Coordinates of C-alpha atoms in Angstrom, one line a residue:
M1 CA 0.0 0.0 0.0
R2 CA 1.2 3.5 -0.7
I3 CA 0.7 6.2 1.9
R4 CA 0.5 9.9 1.4
S5 CA 2.8 12.7 2.6
L6 CA 1.7 16.3 2.3
T7 CA 5.3 17.5 2.4
T8 CA 8.5 16.3 0.9
R9 CA 10.4 17.0 4.1
L10 CA 10.0 14.6 7.0
A11 CA 12.5 13.6 9.6
I12 CA 11.0 10.2 10.2
A13 CA 12.8 7.0 9.2
A14 CA 11.3 4.9 6.4
V15 CA 9.2 7.8 5.4
A16 CA 9.7 10.6 2.8
I17 CA 12.9 12.4 3.6
G18 CA 14.2 15.6 2.3
L19 CA 13.3 17.5 -0.9
V20 CA 12.8 21.1 0.1
A21 CA 15.1 23.2 -1.9
S22 CA 16.1 26.7 -2.9
G23 CA 17.7 28.1 -6.1
C24 CA 20.1 26.4 -8.5
S25 CA 23.4 27.6 -7.0
S26 CA 25.8 24.8 -6.4
D27 CA 26.8 23.7 -2.9
D28 CA 30.5 24.4 -2.4
E29 CA 30.9 21.0 -0.6
G30 CA 28.9 19.2 -3.2
A31 CA 26.4 16.4 -2.8
P32 CA 26.8 13.9 0.0
A33 CA 29.1 11.1 -0.9
G34 CA 27.3 8.1 -2.3
S35 CA 24.2 10.1 -3.1
A36 CA 24.1 8.6 -6.6
A37 CA 23.7 5.1 -5.1
E38 CA 20.6 3.4 -6.2
L39 CA 17.7 2.6 -3.8
G40 CA 17.5 -1.1 -3.1
T41 CA 21.2 -1.5 -2.3
T42 CA 22.1 0.8 0.6
N43 CA 21.0 2.4 3.8
D44 CA 22.8 4.6 6.3
I45 CA 21.7 4.1 9.9
N46 CA 24.9 4.1 11.9
P47 CA 24.7 0.4 12.7
H48 CA 25.9 -0.7 16.2
D49 CA 25.4 -3.8 18.3
V50 CA 23.0 -3.1 21.2
S51 CA 25.8 -3.8 23.7
E52 CA 27.4 -0.5 22.6
L53 CA 24.2 1.5 23.4
R54 CA 23.2 3.0 26.7
D55 CA 20.0 1.9 28.3
G56 CA 17.2 4.5 28.2
G57 CA 17.0 7.8 26.4
N58 CA 14.4 9.7 24.4
L59 CA 14.4 9.8 20.6
R60 CA 12.9 13.2 19.6
L61 CA 11.3 13.5 16.2
A62 CA 9.1 16.1 14.4
I63 CA 5.7 15.8 12.7
S64 CA 3.6 18.5 11.0
A65 CA 0.3 17.8 12.7
F66 CA -1.6 15.3 14.9
P67 CA -3.1 12.4 12.9
A68 CA -6.5 13.1 11.4
N69 CA -7.3 9.5 12.2
W70 CA -5.0 7.0 13.9
N71 CA -6.4 4.2 11.7
S72 CA -3.9 4.2 9.0
L73 CA -6.0 1.8 7.0
S74 CA -8.7 4.5 6.6
N75 CA -8.8 7.2 3.9
D76 CA -8.4 9.9 6.6
G77 CA -5.4 8.1 8.3
N78 CA -3.5 7.1 5.2
D79 CA -0.6 9.4 5.5
A80 CA 3.1 9.1 6.0
E81 CA 3.3 10.7 9.4
T82 CA 0.6 8.5 10.9
G83 CA 2.5 5.5 9.5
A84 CA 5.7 6.7 11.1
L85 CA 4.0 7.1 14.5
E86 CA 2.6 3.6 14.4
R87 CA 5.6 1.6 13.1
P88 CA 7.0 1.2 16.7
M89 CA 3.6 0.0 17.9
M90 CA 1.8 -2.1 15.3
P91 CA 2.3 -5.7 13.8
R92 CA 3.7 -6.3 10.4
A93 CA 4.2 -9.7 8.8
F94 CA 7.6 -9.1 7.1
R95 CA 10.8 -7.2 7.7
T96 CA 12.9 -5.9 4.8
N97 CA 16.6 -5.2 4.4
A98 CA 18.3 -2.5 2.4
A99 CA 17.8 -4.5 -0.8
G100 CA 14.1 -4.8 -0.2
E101 CA 14.5 -8.5 0.5
L102 CA 11.8 -10.0 2.8
S103 CA 12.0 -12.1 5.9
V104 CA 9.2 -13.1 8.2
N105 CA 8.8 -10.7 11.2
T106 CA 9.1 -13.4 13.9
D107 CA 8.1 -11.0 16.7
Y108 CA 4.5 -11.5 15.3
F109 CA 4.5 -14.5 13.0
T110 CA 6.5 -17.7 13.2
D111 CA 5.7 -18.5 9.6
V112 CA 3.9 -17.0 6.6
Q113 CA 3.7 -19.2 3.5
L114 CA 2.0 -19.6 0.2
T115 CA 0.6 -23.0 0.9
N116 CA -1.5 -23.5 -2.3
T117 CA -1.9 -21.9 -5.7
N118 CA -5.1 -23.5 -7.0
P119 CA -6.9 -22.0 -5.2
Q120 CA -4.3 -19.6 -3.8
Q121 CA -3.9 -20.0 -0.1
V122 CA -1.7 -18.2 2.4
T123 CA -1.2 -19.5 5.9
Y124 CA -0.2 -17.1 8.7
T125 CA 1.0 -18.7 11.9
I126 CA 1.0 -16.2 14.7
N127 CA 3.7 -16.1 17.4
P128 CA 2.1 -17.6 20.5
K129 CA 3.6 -14.8 22.6
A130 CA 2.0 -12.0 20.6
V131 CA -0.6 -10.0 22.4
W132 CA -2.3 -6.7 22.2
S133 CA -1.3 -4.1 24.7
D134 CA -4.2 -5.0 27.0
G135 CA -2.9 -8.6 27.1
T136 CA -5.4 -10.2 24.8
P137 CA -3.9 -12.6 22.3
I138 CA -3.5 -11.7 18.6
T139 CA -5.6 -14.3 16.8
W140 CA -6.9 -15.4 13.4
E141 CA -10.0 -13.4 14.1
D142 CA -8.0 -10.1 13.9
I143 CA -6.8 -11.2 10.5
Q144 CA -10.3 -12.3 9.4
S145 CA -11.9 -9.0 10.6
Q146 CA -9.4 -6.8 8.8
A147 CA -9.7 -8.9 5.6
N148 CA -13.5 -8.3 5.7
A149 CA -13.2 -4.6 6.4
L150 CA -10.7 -4.0 3.5
S151 CA -12.6 -6.2 1.0
G152 CA -14.6 -3.3 -0.2
A153 CA -17.8 -5.3 0.0
D154 CA -19.3 -2.9 2.5
K155 CA -18.8 0.6 1.2
A156 CA -19.4 2.0 4.6
F157 CA -15.8 1.1 5.5
L158 CA -13.9 4.2 4.3
I159 CA -10.8 2.3 3.3
A160 CA -7.6 3.8 1.8
N161 CA -6.8 0.6 -0.1
N162 CA -8.2 -2.9 -0.4
S163 CA -4.7 -4.5 -0.3
G164 CA -6.0 -7.4 -2.4
F165 CA -8.7 -8.3 0.1
D166 CA -11.3 -7.8 -2.6
R167 CA -9.8 -11.0 -4.0
V168 CA -10.2 -13.0 -0.8
E169 CA -12.9 -15.6 -0.6
K170 CA -12.6 -16.5 3.1
V171 CA -10.3 -16.4 6.1
E172 CA -10.5 -19.5 8.3
R173 CA -9.1 -20.7 11.6
G174 CA -6.1 -23.0 11.1
V175 CA -4.8 -25.6 13.6
D176 CA -5.7 -23.3 16.5
D177 CA -6.6 -19.6 17.2
R178 CA -3.0 -18.6 16.4
Q179 CA -3.2 -19.6 12.7
A180 CA -5.2 -18.0 9.9
I181 CA -5.7 -19.5 6.4
I182 CA -6.6 -17.0 3.7
T183 CA -8.2 -18.5 0.6
F184 CA -8.3 -16.3 -2.6
K185 CA -11.1 -16.4 -5.2
Q186 CA -8.6 -14.8 -7.6
H187 CA -4.9 -14.9 -7.6
Y188 CA -3.1 -11.9 -5.9
A189 CA 0.5 -11.2 -6.8
E190 CA 1.4 -9.0 -3.9
W191 CA 0.0 -11.3 -1.1
R192 CA 3.1 -10.8 1.0
G193 CA 2.2 -7.1 1.4
Q194 CA -1.3 -7.6 2.9
F195 CA 0.0 -7.2 6.5
A196 CA 3.4 -5.7 5.8
G197 CA 5.0 -2.6 4.4
N198 CA 2.7 0.3 5.1
T199 CA -0.3 -2.0 6.0
F200 CA -0.3 -2.9 9.7
L201 CA -2.5 -5.5 11.4
F202 CA -5.1 -3.8 13.7
P203 CA -7.2 -5.5 16.4
K204 CA -10.7 -6.7 15.4
S205 CA -12.2 -4.1 17.7
V206 CA -11.1 -1.5 15.1
T207 CA -12.1 -3.4 12.0
A208 CA -15.3 -5.1 13.1
T209 CA -17.8 -2.4 12.1
P210 CA -17.8 0.7 9.8
E211 CA -18.4 2.9 12.8
A212 CA -15.4 1.5 14.7
F213 CA -13.2 1.5 11.5
N214 CA -14.0 5.1 10.5
K215 CA -14.3 6.8 13.9
S216 CA -12.9 4.9 16.9
L217 CA -9.3 6.0 16.3
V218 CA -10.0 9.6 15.3
D219 CA -8.8 11.0 18.7
G220 CA -6.2 8.4 19.5
I221 CA -5.1 4.8 19.5
V222 CA -5.6 2.4 22.5
L223 CA -4.8 -1.2 21.5
T224 CA -1.3 -1.6 19.9
A225 CA 1.2 -4.5 19.9
G226 CA 4.7 -3.3 19.5
P227 CA 7.7 -2.5 21.7
F228 CA 6.2 0.9 22.3
L229 CA 2.7 2.3 23.0
V230 CA 1.2 5.7 23.4
Q231 CA 2.2 7.0 26.8
S232 CA 0.7 10.5 26.5
T233 CA -0.7 13.0 24.0
D234 CA -0.9 16.8 24.4
R235 CA -2.7 18.6 21.6
A236 CA -2.2 22.0 23.3
Q237 CA 1.6 21.4 23.4
G238 CA 1.7 19.5 20.1
R239 CA 3.3 16.5 21.6
I240 CA 2.9 12.7 21.4
V241 CA 5.1 10.5 23.6
L242 CA 5.5 6.7 23.1
G243 CA 6.8 4.7 26.0
R244 CA 7.8 1.1 26.4
N245 CA 5.0 -1.5 26.2
P246 CA 5.0 -3.5 29.5
K247 CA 3.2 -6.4 27.7
W248 CA 5.9 -6.6 25.0
W249 CA 7.3 -10.1 24.6
G250 CA 10.3 -9.4 22.3
D251 CA 13.7 -7.8 22.9
T252 CA 13.6 -5.0 25.4
P253 CA 14.0 -1.6 23.6
K254 CA 17.1 0.4 24.4
L255 CA 15.1 3.7 24.4
D256 CA 12.7 4.6 27.1
T257 CA 10.6 6.9 25.0
I258 CA 10.0 8.3 21.5
T259 CA 8.6 11.9 21.4
F260 CA 7.0 13.4 18.4
S261 CA 6.6 17.2 18.4
V262 CA 4.4 19.1 16.1
L263 CA 6.6 21.6 14.2
D264 CA 6.2 23.6 11.1
S265 CA 8.8 22.5 8.5
S266 CA 10.6 25.8 8.8
A267 CA 11.1 25.2 12.5
Q268 CA 12.6 21.7 12.3
L269 CA 16.2 22.5 11.4
P270 CA 16.4 25.2 14.1
A271 CA 15.1 22.6 16.5
L272 CA 17.8 20.2 15.5
Q273 CA 20.4 22.9 16.0
N274 CA 19.0 23.8 19.4
N275 CA 19.1 20.2 20.5
E276 CA 15.3 19.9 20.7
I277 CA 14.9 17.1 18.2
D278 CA 17.4 14.4 17.0
A279 CA 16.8 14.0 13.3
V280 CA 15.5 16.1 10.4
G281 CA 15.3 15.7 6.6
L282 CA 17.6 18.1 4.8
G283 CA 16.0 19.4 1.6
T284 CA 17.9 22.5 0.7
R285 CA 21.5 23.1 0.1
D286 CA 21.4 25.7 2.8
E287 CA 20.0 23.2 5.2
L288 CA 22.6 20.6 4.2
R289 CA 25.3 23.2 4.8
T290 CA 23.8 24.2 8.1
A291 CA 23.6 20.7 9.4
R292 CA 27.1 19.9 8.3
N293 CA 28.3 22.9 10.4
T294 CA 26.3 22.0 13.5
Q295 CA 28.3 20.4 16.2
G296 CA 27.2 16.8 17.0
I297 CA 25.2 16.3 13.8
A298 CA 26.0 13.6 11.2
I299 CA 24.6 13.5 7.6
R300 CA 23.1 10.2 6.9
R301 CA 22.1 9.4 3.3
A302 CA 20.3 6.7 1.3
P303 CA 18.0 7.3 -1.6
G304 CA 14.5 7.8 -0.4
N305 CA 11.6 5.5 -1.0
S306 CA 9.2 8.4 -1.6
W307 CA 8.5 10.5 -4.6
N308 CA 6.6 13.7 -5.4
H309 CA 4.3 14.2 -8.2
F310 CA 1.7 16.3 -10.0
T311 CA -1.8 14.8 -10.1
F312 CA -4.6 16.0 -12.5
N313 CA -8.3 16.2 -11.6
G314 CA -10.2 14.6 -14.4
A315 CA -13.6 14.4 -12.7
P316 CA -16.6 14.9 -15.0
G317 CA -17.2 18.6 -15.5
S318 CA -13.7 19.6 -14.5
I319 CA -11.6 21.7 -16.8
L320 CA -9.2 18.8 -17.3
A321 CA -11.8 16.1 -17.9
D322 CA -10.4 15.5 -21.4
P323 CA -7.5 13.1 -21.2
K324 CA -6.0 14.5 -24.4
L325 CA -5.8 17.9 -22.7
R326 CA -4.1 16.5 -19.7
V327 CA -1.5 14.6 -21.8
A328 CA -0.8 17.7 -23.9
I329 CA -0.2 19.8 -20.7
S330 CA 2.0 17.1 -19.2
K331 CA 4.3 17.2 -22.2
A332 CA 5.0 20.9 -21.5
I333 CA 6.4 20.3 -18.0
D334 CA 10.2 20.1 -17.9
R335 CA 10.7 17.5 -15.2
N336 CA 14.5 17.4 -15.9
G337 CA 14.6 21.1 -15.3
I338 CA 12.6 20.7 -12.1
V339 CA 14.8 18.0 -10.6
T340 CA 18.0 19.9 -11.6
A341 CA 16.7 23.0 -9.9
I342 CA 15.6 21.2 -6.7
Q343 CA 18.3 18.5 -6.2
N344 CA 21.5 20.0 -7.7
G345 CA 24.0 19.8 -4.8
L346 CA 21.8 17.4 -2.9
V347 CA 22.4 14.3 -5.1
E348 CA 25.3 13.6 -7.4
N349 CA 23.3 13.1 -10.5
P350 CA 19.7 14.4 -10.3
K351 CA 17.3 12.6 -12.6
P352 CA 13.5 12.8 -12.9
L353 CA 11.5 9.8 -11.9
N354 CA 10.1 8.2 -15.0
N355 CA 7.8 5.5 -13.6
H356 CA 4.7 5.6 -11.3
I357 CA 5.2 2.1 -9.9
Y358 CA 8.9 1.4 -9.4
I359 CA 11.5 3.8 -8.1
Q360 CA 15.0 4.2 -9.4
G361 CA 17.2 1.3 -8.3
Q362 CA 14.2 -1.0 -7.6
K363 CA 13.8 -4.1 -9.7
G364 CA 11.3 -3.4 -12.5
Y365 CA 12.2 0.3 -13.0
Q366 CA 12.2 1.6 -16.5
D367 CA 11.5 4.8 -18.3
N368 CA 7.9 4.8 -19.6
S369 CA 7.4 8.6 -19.7
L370 CA 6.1 10.5 -22.7
G371 CA 8.9 13.0 -22.7
F372 CA 9.2 16.8 -22.6
D373 CA 7.9 18.3 -25.9
P374 CA 6.4 21.8 -25.6
A375 CA 6.1 22.1 -29.4
A376 CA 3.9 19.0 -29.4
T377 CA 1.9 20.5 -26.5
A378 CA 1.2 23.7 -28.6
K379 CA 0.0 21.7 -31.6
E380 CA -2.2 19.3 -29.6
L381 CA -3.8 22.3 -27.7
D382 CA -4.5 23.9 -31.1
D383 CA -6.0 20.7 -32.4
L384 CA -8.2 20.4 -29.3
G385 CA -9.6 23.9 -30.0
W386 CA -7.7 25.7 -27.3
K387 CA -6.5 28.8 -29.2
L388 CA -4.1 31.4 -28.0
V389 CA -5.8 34.7 -27.1
G390 CA -3.2 37.0 -25.8
D391 CA -1.1 35.1 -23.3
V392 CA -3.7 32.5 -22.4
R393 CA -5.5 30.0 -24.5
E394 CA -9.3 29.9 -24.7
K395 CA -12.0 27.6 -25.9
D396 CA -15.8 28.4 -26.1
G397 CA -15.1 31.6 -24.1
R398 CA -13.3 29.7 -21.2
K399 CA -9.7 30.5 -20.4
L400 CA -7.3 27.6 -20.0
E401 CA -6.6 28.5 -16.4
I402 CA -5.9 25.9 -13.7
R403 CA -5.3 25.8 -9.9
D404 CA -2.3 24.0 -8.5
V405 CA -3.0 23.1 -4.9
M406 CA -0.3 22.1 -2.4
Y407 CA 0.8 22.1 1.2
Q408 CA 2.4 25.4 2.2
D409 CA 6.1 24.5 1.8
D410 CA 8.9 26.3 0.0
T411 CA 9.8 23.3 -2.2
W412 CA 6.3 22.7 -3.4
V413 CA 6.0 26.4 -4.2
Q414 CA 9.2 26.4 -6.1
I415 CA 8.2 23.4 -8.1
A416 CA 4.9 25.0 -8.9
Q417 CA 6.7 28.2 -10.0
I418 CA 8.8 26.2 -12.5
I419 CA 5.7 24.5 -13.8
Q420 CA 3.9 27.8 -14.0
Q421 CA 6.7 29.1 -16.3
N422 CA 6.7 26.0 -18.4
L423 CA 2.9 26.2 -18.9
A424 CA 2.9 30.0 -19.5
A425 CA 5.2 29.3 -22.5
V426 CA 2.4 27.3 -24.2
G427 CA -0.5 29.5 -23.2
V428 CA -1.7 27.7 -20.0
K429 CA -2.2 29.8 -16.9
L430 CA -1.3 28.1 -13.6
N431 CA -2.5 29.7 -10.3
I432 CA -0.6 28.5 -7.2
E433 CA -2.7 27.8 -4.1
T434 CA -1.1 26.7 -0.8
K435 CA -3.0 25.1 2.1
P436 CA -2.1 24.2 5.7
G437 CA -1.3 20.7 6.7
K438 CA -4.3 20.2 8.9
G439 CA -7.1 18.8 6.8
F440 CA -5.1 18.9 3.6
F441 CA -6.2 15.4 2.4
T442 CA -9.5 15.2 4.2
D443 CA -10.9 18.6 3.3
V444 CA -9.0 19.4 0.0
I445 CA -7.6 16.4 -1.9
Q446 CA -10.2 13.8 -1.2
P447 CA -13.2 16.0 -2.2
G448 CA -11.3 16.9 -5.4
N449 CA -10.9 20.7 -4.6
F450 CA -8.1 21.2 -7.2
D451 CA -7.4 21.2 -10.9
V452 CA -3.9 19.8 -10.3
A453 CA -2.3 19.0 -6.9
Q454 CA 1.1 18.1 -5.5
W455 CA 1.9 15.7 -2.6
T456 CA 4.3 12.8 -2.0
W457 CA 3.6 9.1 -2.3
V458 CA 5.6 6.9 0.1
G459 CA 6.2 3.5 -1.2
D460 CA 7.3 0.1 0.1
P461 CA 8.6 -3.2 -1.4
F462 CA 5.1 -4.2 -2.4
P463 CA 4.3 -1.8 -5.3
L464 CA 1.7 -3.9 -7.1
G465 CA -0.6 -3.6 -4.0
S466 CA -1.0 0.1 -4.9
L467 CA -2.1 -0.3 -8.5
N468 CA -5.8 -0.5 -7.9
Q469 CA -5.5 1.9 -4.9
I470 CA -4.2 4.8 -7.0
Y471 CA -4.8 4.0 -10.7
G472 CA -7.8 1.8 -10.7
Y473 CA -11.0 3.8 -11.1
N474 CA -14.3 3.0 -9.6
P475 CA -16.5 6.0 -9.0
D476 CA -18.1 4.3 -6.0
D477 CA -14.7 3.3 -4.4
L478 CA -12.3 6.3 -4.4
Q479 CA -9.4 4.8 -2.4
G480 CA -6.3 6.9 -3.5
N481 CA -7.4 7.9 -7.0
Y482 CA -8.1 11.5 -6.0
G483 CA -8.0 12.7 -9.5
R484 CA -10.9 10.4 -10.5
I485 CA -9.1 9.3 -13.6
G486 CA -9.1 5.9 -15.2
S487 CA -10.6 3.7 -17.9
P488 CA -12.0 0.2 -18.3
E489 CA -8.8 -0.7 -20.3
L490 CA -6.6 0.4 -17.5
N491 CA -8.7 -1.4 -14.9
A492 CA -8.4 -4.6 -17.0
L493 CA -4.6 -4.3 -17.3
I494 CA -4.3 -3.7 -13.5
E495 CA -6.5 -6.8 -12.9
Q496 CA -4.2 -8.9 -15.2
T497 CA -1.1 -7.6 -13.4
V498 CA -2.2 -8.2 -9.8
S499 CA -3.4 -11.7 -10.8
E500 CA 0.0 -12.8 -12.1
L501 CA 1.8 -15.0 -9.6
D502 CA 5.0 -15.2 -11.8
P503 CA 7.1 -12.2 -10.5
E504 CA 8.9 -11.6 -13.8
K505 CA 5.6 -11.5 -15.8
A506 CA 4.1 -9.3 -13.2
I507 CA 6.9 -6.7 -13.6
E508 CA 6.4 -6.7 -17.4
L509 CA 2.6 -6.2 -17.0
A510 CA 3.2 -3.5 -14.3
N511 CA 5.3 -1.5 -16.8
Q512 CA 2.4 -1.7 -19.3
V513 CA 0.2 -0.3 -16.6
D514 CA 2.6 2.5 -16.0
R515 CA 2.8 3.5 -19.7
K516 CA -1.0 3.5 -19.8
V517 CA -1.1 5.8 -16.7
F518 CA 1.1 8.3 -18.6
E519 CA -1.1 8.0 -21.7
E520 CA -4.2 8.8 -19.7
G521 CA -2.7 11.9 -18.2
H522 CA -3.4 10.6 -14.7
S523 CA -0.4 12.1 -13.0
L524 CA 3.2 13.1 -13.6
P525 CA 6.0 11.7 -11.3
L526 CA 8.6 14.4 -10.7
M527 CA 11.4 13.1 -8.6
Q528 CA 12.5 10.6 -5.9
S529 CA 13.4 12.0 -2.5
A530 CA 17.1 12.8 -2.1
G531 CA 17.3 11.1 1.3
N532 CA 19.7 13.4 3.2
V533 CA 19.1 13.4 6.9
G534 CA 20.7 15.3 9.7
V535 CA 20.9 13.0 12.7
R536 CA 22.5 13.4 16.1
A537 CA 25.9 11.7 15.7
D538 CA 25.6 9.4 18.7
L539 CA 22.2 8.0 17.6
A540 CA 22.6 4.4 16.4
N541 CA 20.6 2.1 14.2
Y542 CA 18.5 5.1 12.9
G543 CA 18.8 7.5 10.0
A544 CA 18.3 7.1 6.2
A545 CA 16.7 3.6 6.0
G546 CA 15.9 3.4 2.3
L547 CA 13.8 0.3 1.7
A548 CA 14.9 -1.3 5.0
S549 CA 12.6 -1.6 8.0
L550 CA 13.9 -0.4 11.3
D551 CA 14.1 -2.4 14.5
Y552 CA 12.8 -0.1 17.2
T553 CA 14.2 -2.2 19.9
K554 CA 17.7 -1.6 18.7
I555 CA 17.6 2.2 18.2
G556 CA 19.5 4.1 20.9
F557 CA 22.3 6.3 21.8
L558 CA 25.9 5.3 22.1
K559 CA 27.5 4.9 25.5

């Protein structure tokens, strides 16, 4: 499942890290060493054995706002910061290393196996020690309840993604309450990601009814099952503190607490300098230079697993409802120019992202883009009847004027200004509208209150699980397709891809999906996150994680 981030600059491991940038001037010290390395091969977390760490300590991190909904499976809660808050607290079936390779997360499951292919069956064997934070066992009923909620059968569940559960026929008890057998009515290629990556397992009390699913975690989360749990929240002070879970059965965490403070993006680097937080994404050359010159701060770097993009609103009646118009406009946007302006001095060889599904360095990545061709844009707009009248094109008395909506952040504004210049050159007027973080997705993006919009998608090693979530179109099941763009042809190709159990064939089909997404003018990927993080130098086993999952029991400060 892909989750959203409203800003490109987060100081949270395994989440979007660092893209905010200023002008094109070069950094005297150059990009961080190794910054051209491909994702899927490296991470940079200052690894140390736990014997070298001191007991206790408080890891201090920053977020932009309190969660709109602590249920990260819901449409309201499907954002990067909520996911980052819950990673130390919620079960996942698999761990990943820096290469994106999977291993069963034995804290929660002793075994997860594909046990049959006709019909497809997956058997989850739960660790007999695994319990929710109130001491009740994690059982097959939690898996069954979540599968039912995410199936999409009951539209009252406001899900962010069905995670392939629309393809599940049934979930049954196995040899005992600690085993679940999932039987599929259709093959599902990304079955390993159903309770992994950005999709956590929640207790059945959260997923049993639409009322509980949609509303029970709006103000906070009670039942968790990780090494940490919520110790306190203070909305007035903008602070969430996680403490050790006394019911935790795994390795004892080295940290006592993890504190998340609500800070505007402009306040995060000063907070790092003032020793108020311990890590922050470094998006500008000035920020990179400042962090380098701050005593006790190390620069950690691995290519990020997030990417920012430009999404069109193609809803019926919108100015961009015509796919030919969207495609024509997309060809006028100089993505190479954008990534050079934003990431020069931050990475060694800035390149635009040319795929919606796979990121650079990930197996399956290839360039499926339509290219930058403003001359073709001008001709296609003419052919569509949008004629130049002064500086702006018009058709049937309507100006070709569109609103670009984004979170109030310097990088987003700079990207929009470059796009604004690109489009002005072909007679399209772009107006820039910025919004606060609070309610950005719930009140602006989900209702479709934009012509084009910018935010970040945060990926994981299970990209096929996001195809239907973002690019499949069903007017009665929005999920993450906020631009309301799609076609029966694309839906059919997605269906074929996610039904393919042969990994190599699935990659080939996924790239056909990606090309079709470009051809429908659904959205335009811009760039992958640079991945530079300023981290307190004595903080170990934390930093720029890339595709790897972090072990929150092993994060701590050196003796």
